Amino acid sequence: MSKSVSSTSPKPVDLCLDPSWIIPLNQQPSGNRERILSDCSLIINDGLIEAILPRAEVALRYSPKERLALDGQLIMPGLINCHGHAAMTLMRGVGDDQPLQHWLEKTIWPLEARHLSEEFVGDGSRLAMAEMLLSGTTCFADMYFYPGSVAAEARKAGMRAQLYFPILQFETPWAQDEDSYLHKGLQVWDDYRSDALINVGFGPHAPYSVSKPMLQRIATYAEELQASVQIHLQETAREVERHIAQHGCRPIDTLAELGLLSPLTQCVHMTQVVDTDIELLVASGAQVIHCPQSNMKLASGACPTQKLLDAGINVALGTDGAASNNELNLFAELQAAALLGKLTANDAAAINAFTALEMATISGAKAMGLGDVIGSLEAGKAADLISVDLTDISSQPLHNIVSQLVYTQSAHRVRNVWVAGQQLVKNRQLTRIDSSELRVTATSWQRRIRGTH
Ligand SMILES: [Zn+2]
């Protein structure tokens, strides 16, 4: 065979997807971030995106083992849920309609004191992962006790995850004091230091629940290990007022003073924001994680997202736990982010549909330090992607695809989900998690939590 023929023979690859549309959310400076491709295919090989190319060229260049026609469906990056407490799905609907401190102190913490265990966290996290996958989330952040159990479930489910082990001043069934939280968490960090899909970082709960010396130690460790830090910050006006009364400055000032504000730091909530806070966020390169539904449900306040974006701050999205949301549906979250962003800015042009979509994808990847790995569909990135079916009645007519995705209910339209090239949802069915077992397990926890068992 001549050299010229062999150099043009099609390359064997794992999978070719032929959707009606592709939204790559291309981030290249020369690229058009709002471009939607038609008549194109996406090639997956070895867990990575090999290429996105015109459908007519596929046969010439690639020989896929499998080819999947996705008529009426679009392909986009998998959604990234940057803040949550997965196992709290088992407390979904318990203690609704209470303000944050009362909800935490009178409902959640006493329930956790009674029920927290490896089993609780494993079962709750599996339930959360099933819900997230079915609604299009491929990567999630988690801040909860027994992070080793969450990691084990994520590994079984094949999901990408960033787990922030909690650090608190008070005792829980997982750890006794700040030192033991840190010690146990670092063990999990060590266990997963070379895992392809799971990263572990520091999760100091909040400035009011962790001591200053410990916050300072976390800053040092995070810098040394180049590990991310996630912290609830300026979630309510009361938190800020109390901090000012005790320390004479705002909570974010304390973090800056202790060296805990850097691009590795994810500030979750930030509903109470003044100009000096924005200056600190810009100067430090810290990330903001916005959880609009949780903030609305607990009446905590509203993060001024457009103002932060205008200042150049990276803003990503999280659902928070199912006990304060009450679902882990990132499509619903990005819709809420767009609507609340407009209301907060008093401007209908604020947080437009593309911006909301980016907050739930590439901005989440950047916040987690994974901007080169996931968050957009580009050759060389991981094949973390979803297909969304736009043939249902509520999608018609399709004047504007991104508008449909953001401003109408989209989670139920998710049909297929891949993480690192592995298909975890196939035609709306989970491939690795047993839904029937999950229902039985959730019902059993319902009885135990309600005290009828
Ligand atoms: Zn939270």
mmCIF file of N, CA and C in Angstrom, residues 21-27 32-37 74-82 135-138 290 292 305-306 309 314-318 329-339 342 349-366 374-377 381 384 386-388 390 400-411 413-414:
data_model
loop_
_atom_site.group_PDB
_atom_site.id
_atom_site.type_symbol
_atom_site.label_atom_id
_atom_site.label_comp_id
_atom_site.label_asym_id
_atom_site.label_seq_id
_atom_site.Cartn_x
_atom_site.Cartn_y
_atom_site.Cartn_z
ATOM 1 N N TRP A 21 -27.551 19.773 16.534
ATOM 2 C CA TRP A 21 -26.806 20.997 16.843
ATOM 3 C C TRP A 21 -25.713 20.704 17.876
ATOM 4 N N ILE A 22 -24.672 21.510 17.847
ATOM 5 C CA ILE A 22 -23.638 21.459 18.889
ATOM 6 C C ILE A 22 -23.418 22.878 19.410
ATOM 7 N N ILE A 23 -23.450 23.014 20.733
ATOM 8 C CA ILE A 23 -23.092 24.306 21.356
ATOM 9 C C ILE A 23 -21.744 24.087 22.040
ATOM 10 N N PRO A 24 -20.651 24.478 21.396
ATOM 11 C CA PRO A 24 -19.332 24.176 21.991
ATOM 12 C C PRO A 24 -18.958 25.094 23.155
ATOM 13 N N LEU A 25 -19.554 26.296 23.215
ATOM 14 C CA LEU A 25 -19.142 27.323 24.191
ATOM 15 C C LEU A 25 -17.635 27.566 24.091
ATOM 16 N N ASN A 26 -17.199 27.671 22.864
ATOM 17 C CA ASN A 26 -15.776 27.858 22.561
ATOM 18 C C ASN A 26 -15.205 29.081 23.287
ATOM 19 N N GLN A 27 -14.083 28.857 23.952
ATOM 20 C CA GLN A 27 -13.491 29.940 24.745
ATOM 21 C C GLN A 27 -12.230 30.520 24.111
ATOM 22 N N ASN A 32 -16.023 32.425 18.356
ATOM 23 C CA ASN A 32 -17.283 33.077 18.679
ATOM 24 C C ASN A 32 -17.974 32.254 19.752
ATOM 25 N N ARG A 33 -18.054 32.795 20.969
ATOM 26 C CA ARG A 33 -18.574 32.032 22.099
ATOM 27 C C ARG A 33 -20.043 31.659 21.924
ATOM 28 N N GLU A 34 -20.756 32.393 21.079
ATOM 29 C CA GLU A 34 -22.182 32.126 20.925
ATOM 30 C C GLU A 34 -22.498 31.274 19.697
ATOM 31 N N ARG A 35 -21.466 30.683 19.085
ATOM 32 C CA ARG A 35 -21.681 29.923 17.857
ATOM 33 C C ARG A 35 -22.427 28.605 18.119
ATOM 34 N N ILE A 36 -23.406 28.328 17.297
ATOM 35 C CA ILE A 36 -24.107 27.043 17.357
ATOM 36 C C ILE A 36 -23.871 26.336 16.028
ATOM 37 N N LEU A 37 -23.377 25.103 16.087
ATOM 38 C CA LEU A 37 -23.025 24.373 14.867
ATOM 39 C C LEU A 37 -24.163 23.452 14.443
ATOM 40 N N LEU A 74 -29.448 18.357 20.781
ATOM 41 C CA LEU A 74 -28.219 19.155 20.728
ATOM 42 C C LEU A 74 -27.228 18.582 21.718
ATOM 43 N N ILE A 75 -25.979 18.848 21.437
ATOM 44 C CA ILE A 75 -24.909 18.427 22.346
ATOM 45 C C ILE A 75 -24.260 19.670 22.923
ATOM 46 N N MET A 76 -24.020 19.638 24.206
ATOM 47 C CA MET A 76 -23.366 20.770 24.887
ATOM 48 C C MET A 76 -22.511 20.222 26.030
ATOM 49 N N PRO A 77 -21.654 21.073 26.601
ATOM 50 C CA PRO A 77 -20.851 20.593 27.731
ATOM 51 C C PRO A 77 -21.756 20.165 28.884
ATOM 52 N N GLY A 78 -21.355 19.144 29.639
ATOM 53 C CA GLY A 78 -22.099 18.761 30.836
ATOM 54 C C GLY A 78 -22.102 19.908 31.831
ATOM 55 N N LEU A 79 -23.172 19.992 32.629
ATOM 56 C CA LEU A 79 -23.283 21.088 33.594
ATOM 57 C C LEU A 79 -22.406 20.806 34.819
ATOM 58 N N ILE A 80 -21.945 21.877 35.434
ATOM 59 C CA ILE A 80 -21.021 21.761 36.568
ATOM 60 C C ILE A 80 -21.657 22.427 37.786
ATOM 61 N N ASN A 81 -21.967 21.616 38.774
ATOM 62 C CA ASN A 81 -22.623 22.096 39.993
ATOM 63 C C ASN A 81 -21.541 22.384 41.026
ATOM 64 N N CYS A 82 -21.259 23.662 41.228
ATOM 65 C CA CYS A 82 -20.083 24.035 42.032
ATOM 66 C C CYS A 82 -20.298 24.092 43.537
ATOM 67 N N SER A 135 -30.362 15.064 35.212
ATOM 68 C CA SER A 135 -30.692 16.434 34.806
ATOM 69 C C SER A 135 -29.491 17.140 34.162
ATOM 70 N N GLY A 136 -28.485 16.381 33.741
ATOM 71 C CA GLY A 136 -27.443 16.950 32.889
ATOM 72 C C GLY A 136 -26.163 17.411 33.565
ATOM 73 N N THR A 137 -26.027 17.159 34.874
ATOM 74 C CA THR A 137 -24.788 17.549 35.562
ATOM 75 C C THR A 137 -23.768 16.412 35.449
ATOM 76 N N THR A 138 -22.559 16.756 35.029
ATOM 77 C CA THR A 138 -21.506 15.745 34.871
ATOM 78 C C THR A 138 -20.422 15.869 35.932
ATOM 79 N N HIS A 290 -22.456 31.158 43.049
ATOM 80 C CA HIS A 290 -23.790 31.731 43.247
ATOM 81 C C HIS A 290 -24.810 30.595 43.339
ATOM 82 N N PRO A 292 -28.580 30.728 43.546
ATOM 83 C CA PRO A 292 -29.768 31.587 43.600
ATOM 84 C C PRO A 292 -30.985 30.966 44.280
ATOM 85 N N THR A 305 -24.693 39.425 40.656
ATOM 86 C CA THR A 305 -23.848 38.684 39.709
ATOM 87 C C THR A 305 -23.344 39.514 38.529
ATOM 88 N N GLN A 306 -24.239 40.319 37.931
ATOM 89 C CA GLN A 306 -23.790 41.079 36.757
ATOM 90 C C GLN A 306 -22.691 42.072 37.153
ATOM 91 N N LEU A 309 -19.497 40.137 37.439
ATOM 92 C CA LEU A 309 -18.976 39.776 36.110
ATOM 93 C C LEU A 309 -18.376 41.008 35.429
ATOM 94 N N ASN A 314 -14.889 35.768 38.220
ATOM 95 C CA ASN A 314 -15.503 34.531 37.712
ATOM 96 C C ASN A 314 -16.656 34.123 38.646
ATOM 97 N N VAL A 315 -17.846 33.959 38.070
ATOM 98 C CA VAL A 315 -19.018 33.565 38.865
ATOM 99 C C VAL A 315 -19.572 32.254 38.313
ATOM 100 N N ALA A 316 -19.618 31.236 39.166
ATOM 101 C CA ALA A 316 -20.152 29.929 38.761
ATOM 102 C C ALA A 316 -21.415 29.638 39.568
ATOM 103 N N LEU A 317 -22.038 28.487 39.301
ATOM 104 C CA LEU A 317 -23.327 28.192 39.932
ATOM 105 C C LEU A 317 -23.315 26.934 40.772
ATOM 106 N N GLY A 318 -24.128 26.945 41.815
ATOM 107 C CA GLY A 318 -24.313 25.744 42.622
ATOM 108 C C GLY A 318 -25.761 25.637 43.050
ATOM 109 N N ASN A 329 -30.991 20.437 40.355
ATOM 110 C CA ASN A 329 -31.277 20.587 38.939
ATOM 111 C C ASN A 329 -30.593 21.863 38.461
ATOM 112 N N LEU A 330 -29.457 21.711 37.806
ATOM 113 C CA LEU A 330 -28.681 22.902 37.445
ATOM 114 C C LEU A 330 -29.307 23.691 36.296
ATOM 115 N N PHE A 331 -30.148 23.046 35.498
ATOM 116 C CA PHE A 331 -30.875 23.821 34.483
ATOM 117 C C PHE A 331 -31.836 24.798 35.172
ATOM 118 N N ALA A 332 -32.504 24.326 36.236
ATOM 119 C CA ALA A 332 -33.395 25.218 36.982
ATOM 120 C C ALA A 332 -32.581 26.339 37.634
ATOM 121 N N GLU A 333 -31.378 25.986 38.072
ATOM 122 C CA GLU A 333 -30.519 26.964 38.745
ATOM 123 C C GLU A 333 -30.053 28.050 37.781
ATOM 124 N N LEU A 334 -29.700 27.646 36.562
ATOM 125 C CA LEU A 334 -29.209 28.672 35.631
ATOM 126 C C LEU A 334 -30.357 29.553 35.157
ATOM 127 N N GLN A 335 -31.570 28.994 35.115
ATOM 128 C CA GLN A 335 -32.732 29.830 34.803
ATOM 129 C C GLN A 335 -32.945 30.848 35.930
ATOM 130 N N ALA A 336 -32.864 30.352 37.175
ATOM 131 C CA ALA A 336 -33.022 31.250 38.324
ATOM 132 C C ALA A 336 -31.924 32.308 38.341
ATOM 133 N N ALA A 337 -30.706 31.906 37.963
ATOM 134 C CA ALA A 337 -29.584 32.863 37.954
ATOM 135 C C ALA A 337 -29.838 33.972 36.939
ATOM 136 N N ALA A 338 -30.389 33.603 35.789
ATOM 137 C CA ALA A 338 -30.670 34.618 34.769
ATOM 138 C C ALA A 338 -31.762 35.566 35.261
ATOM 139 N N LEU A 339 -32.830 35.007 35.816
ATOM 140 C CA LEU A 339 -33.962 35.837 36.240
ATOM 141 C C LEU A 339 -33.601 36.721 37.436
ATOM 142 N N LYS A 342 -31.239 39.584 36.576
ATOM 143 C CA LYS A 342 -31.894 40.746 35.962
ATOM 144 C C LYS A 342 -32.586 41.594 37.021
ATOM 145 N N ALA A 349 -31.317 43.235 30.469
ATOM 146 C CA ALA A 349 -30.192 42.736 29.655
ATOM 147 C C ALA A 349 -29.135 42.032 30.508
ATOM 148 N N ALA A 350 -29.261 42.139 31.821
ATOM 149 C CA ALA A 350 -28.252 41.511 32.700
ATOM 150 C C ALA A 350 -28.377 39.987 32.604
ATOM 151 N N ILE A 351 -27.280 39.273 32.859
ATOM 152 C CA ILE A 351 -27.211 37.791 32.819
ATOM 153 C C ILE A 351 -28.066 37.252 31.655
ATOM 154 N N ASN A 352 -27.574 37.479 30.436
ATOM 155 C CA ASN A 352 -28.329 36.968 29.290
ATOM 156 C C ASN A 352 -28.182 35.449 29.204
ATOM 157 N N ALA A 353 -28.908 34.851 28.251
ATOM 158 C CA ALA A 353 -28.994 33.386 28.220
ATOM 159 C C ALA A 353 -27.614 32.735 28.066
ATOM 160 N N PHE A 354 -26.766 33.277 27.205
ATOM 161 C CA PHE A 354 -25.442 32.677 27.018
ATOM 162 C C PHE A 354 -24.597 32.787 28.279
ATOM 163 N N THR A 355 -24.709 33.943 28.933
ATOM 164 C CA THR A 355 -23.954 34.124 30.172
ATOM 165 C C THR A 355 -24.382 33.093 31.208
ATOM 166 N N ALA A 356 -25.698 32.873 31.320
ATOM 167 C CA ALA A 356 -26.197 31.873 32.289
ATOM 168 C C ALA A 356 -25.655 30.486 31.953
ATOM 169 N N LEU A 357 -25.635 30.165 30.668
ATOM 170 C CA LEU A 357 -25.124 28.853 30.242
ATOM 171 C C LEU A 357 -23.633 28.720 30.560
ATOM 172 N N GLU A 358 -22.901 29.790 30.376
ATOM 173 C CA GLU A 358 -21.465 29.755 30.697
ATOM 174 C C GLU A 358 -21.233 29.625 32.202
ATOM 175 N N MET A 359 -22.074 30.296 32.987
ATOM 176 C CA MET A 359 -21.918 30.189 34.444
ATOM 177 C C MET A 359 -22.056 28.732 34.893
ATOM 178 N N ALA A 360 -22.913 27.980 34.181
ATOM 179 C CA ALA A 360 -23.173 26.587 34.575
ATOM 180 C C ALA A 360 -22.203 25.602 33.935
ATOM 181 N N THR A 361 -21.289 26.095 33.113
ATOM 182 C CA THR A 361 -20.363 25.180 32.429
ATOM 183 C C THR A 361 -18.912 25.653 32.585
ATOM 184 N N ILE A 362 -18.455 26.493 31.660
ATOM 185 C CA ILE A 362 -17.034 26.859 31.641
ATOM 186 C C ILE A 362 -16.622 27.651 32.886
ATOM 187 N N SER A 363 -17.520 28.504 33.395
ATOM 188 C CA SER A 363 -17.148 29.271 34.593
ATOM 189 C C SER A 363 -16.997 28.340 35.789
ATOM 190 N N GLY A 364 -17.833 27.299 35.840
ATOM 191 C CA GLY A 364 -17.712 26.298 36.900
ATOM 192 C C GLY A 364 -16.387 25.560 36.801
ATOM 193 N N ALA A 365 -16.022 25.214 35.565
ATOM 194 C CA ALA A 365 -14.743 24.525 35.357
ATOM 195 C C ALA A 365 -13.587 25.406 35.828
ATOM 196 N N LYS A 366 -13.647 26.692 35.481
ATOM 197 C CA LYS A 366 -12.569 27.615 35.907
ATOM 198 C C LYS A 366 -12.537 27.747 37.420
ATOM 199 N N ILE A 374 -12.465 20.600 31.320
ATOM 200 C CA ILE A 374 -13.899 20.463 31.032
ATOM 201 C C ILE A 374 -14.526 21.847 30.839
ATOM 202 N N GLY A 375 -15.841 21.892 30.622
ATOM 203 C CA GLY A 375 -16.564 23.174 30.586
ATOM 204 C C GLY A 375 -16.882 23.684 29.200
ATOM 205 N N SER A 376 -16.178 23.182 28.190
ATOM 206 C CA SER A 376 -16.499 23.556 26.808
ATOM 207 C C SER A 376 -16.152 22.357 25.930
ATOM 208 N N LEU A 377 -16.686 22.342 24.716
ATOM 209 C CA LEU A 377 -16.419 21.222 23.814
ATOM 210 C C LEU A 377 -15.334 21.638 22.838
ATOM 211 N N LYS A 381 -10.122 18.269 25.166
ATOM 212 C CA LYS A 381 -10.770 18.308 26.483
ATOM 213 C C LYS A 381 -11.458 16.976 26.758
ATOM 214 N N ASP A 384 -16.902 15.184 28.533
ATOM 215 C CA ASP A 384 -17.966 15.355 29.522
ATOM 216 C C ASP A 384 -19.049 16.155 28.818
ATOM 217 N N ILE A 386 -23.467 16.363 27.290
ATOM 218 C CA ILE A 386 -24.850 15.883 27.398
ATOM 219 C C ILE A 386 -25.574 16.117 26.079
ATOM 220 N N SER A 387 -26.605 15.290 25.835
ATOM 221 C CA SER A 387 -27.473 15.581 24.702
ATOM 222 C C SER A 387 -28.840 15.975 25.251
ATOM 223 N N VAL A 388 -29.401 17.013 24.637
ATOM 224 C CA VAL A 388 -30.689 17.560 25.089
ATOM 225 C C VAL A 388 -31.671 17.456 23.924
ATOM 226 N N LEU A 390 -34.747 18.399 21.830
ATOM 227 C CA LEU A 390 -35.562 19.601 21.632
ATOM 228 C C LEU A 390 -36.771 19.323 20.732
ATOM 229 N N ASN A 400 -34.885 30.259 18.924
ATOM 230 C CA ASN A 400 -33.616 30.550 19.580
ATOM 231 C C ASN A 400 -33.296 29.408 20.551
ATOM 232 N N ILE A 401 -32.354 28.576 20.167
ATOM 233 C CA ILE A 401 -32.068 27.358 20.933
ATOM 234 C C ILE A 401 -31.581 27.661 22.350
ATOM 235 N N VAL A 402 -30.699 28.622 22.473
ATOM 236 C CA VAL A 402 -30.150 28.912 23.808
ATOM 237 C C VAL A 402 -31.224 29.513 24.713
ATOM 238 N N SER A 403 -32.103 30.300 24.123
ATOM 239 C CA SER A 403 -33.219 30.845 24.887
ATOM 240 C C SER A 403 -34.087 29.709 25.431
ATOM 241 N N GLN A 404 -34.348 28.693 24.594
ATOM 242 C CA GLN A 404 -35.135 27.536 25.048
ATOM 243 C C GLN A 404 -34.455 26.830 26.215
ATOM 244 N N LEU A 405 -33.133 26.687 26.099
ATOM 245 C CA LEU A 405 -32.391 25.975 27.143
ATOM 246 C C LEU A 405 -32.441 26.695 28.484
ATOM 247 N N VAL A 406 -32.384 28.020 28.418
ATOM 248 C CA VAL A 406 -32.239 28.800 29.653
ATOM 249 C C VAL A 406 -33.582 29.232 30.241
ATOM 250 N N TYR A 407 -34.489 29.677 29.393
ATOM 251 C CA TYR A 407 -35.712 30.285 29.928
ATOM 252 C C TYR A 407 -36.902 29.337 30.009
ATOM 253 N N THR A 408 -36.757 28.097 29.512
ATOM 254 C CA THR A 408 -37.824 27.115 29.691
ATOM 255 C C THR A 408 -37.219 25.905 30.403
ATOM 256 N N GLN A 409 -38.067 25.059 30.951
ATOM 257 C CA GLN A 409 -37.595 23.904 31.726
ATOM 258 C C GLN A 409 -36.816 22.931 30.833
ATOM 259 N N SER A 410 -35.576 22.682 31.132
ATOM 260 C CA SER A 410 -34.774 21.851 30.230
ATOM 261 C C SER A 410 -34.303 20.531 30.825
ATOM 262 N N ALA A 411 -34.309 20.406 32.134
ATOM 263 C CA ALA A 411 -33.706 19.203 32.739
ATOM 264 C C ALA A 411 -34.343 17.920 32.211
ATOM 265 N N ARG A 413 -35.386 17.298 29.407
ATOM 266 C CA ARG A 413 -35.041 17.046 28.008
ATOM 267 C C ARG A 413 -33.686 16.345 27.853
ATOM 268 N N VAL A 414 -32.958 16.206 28.970
ATOM 269 C CA VAL A 414 -31.636 15.563 28.892
ATOM 270 C C VAL A 414 -31.826 14.080 28.578
#
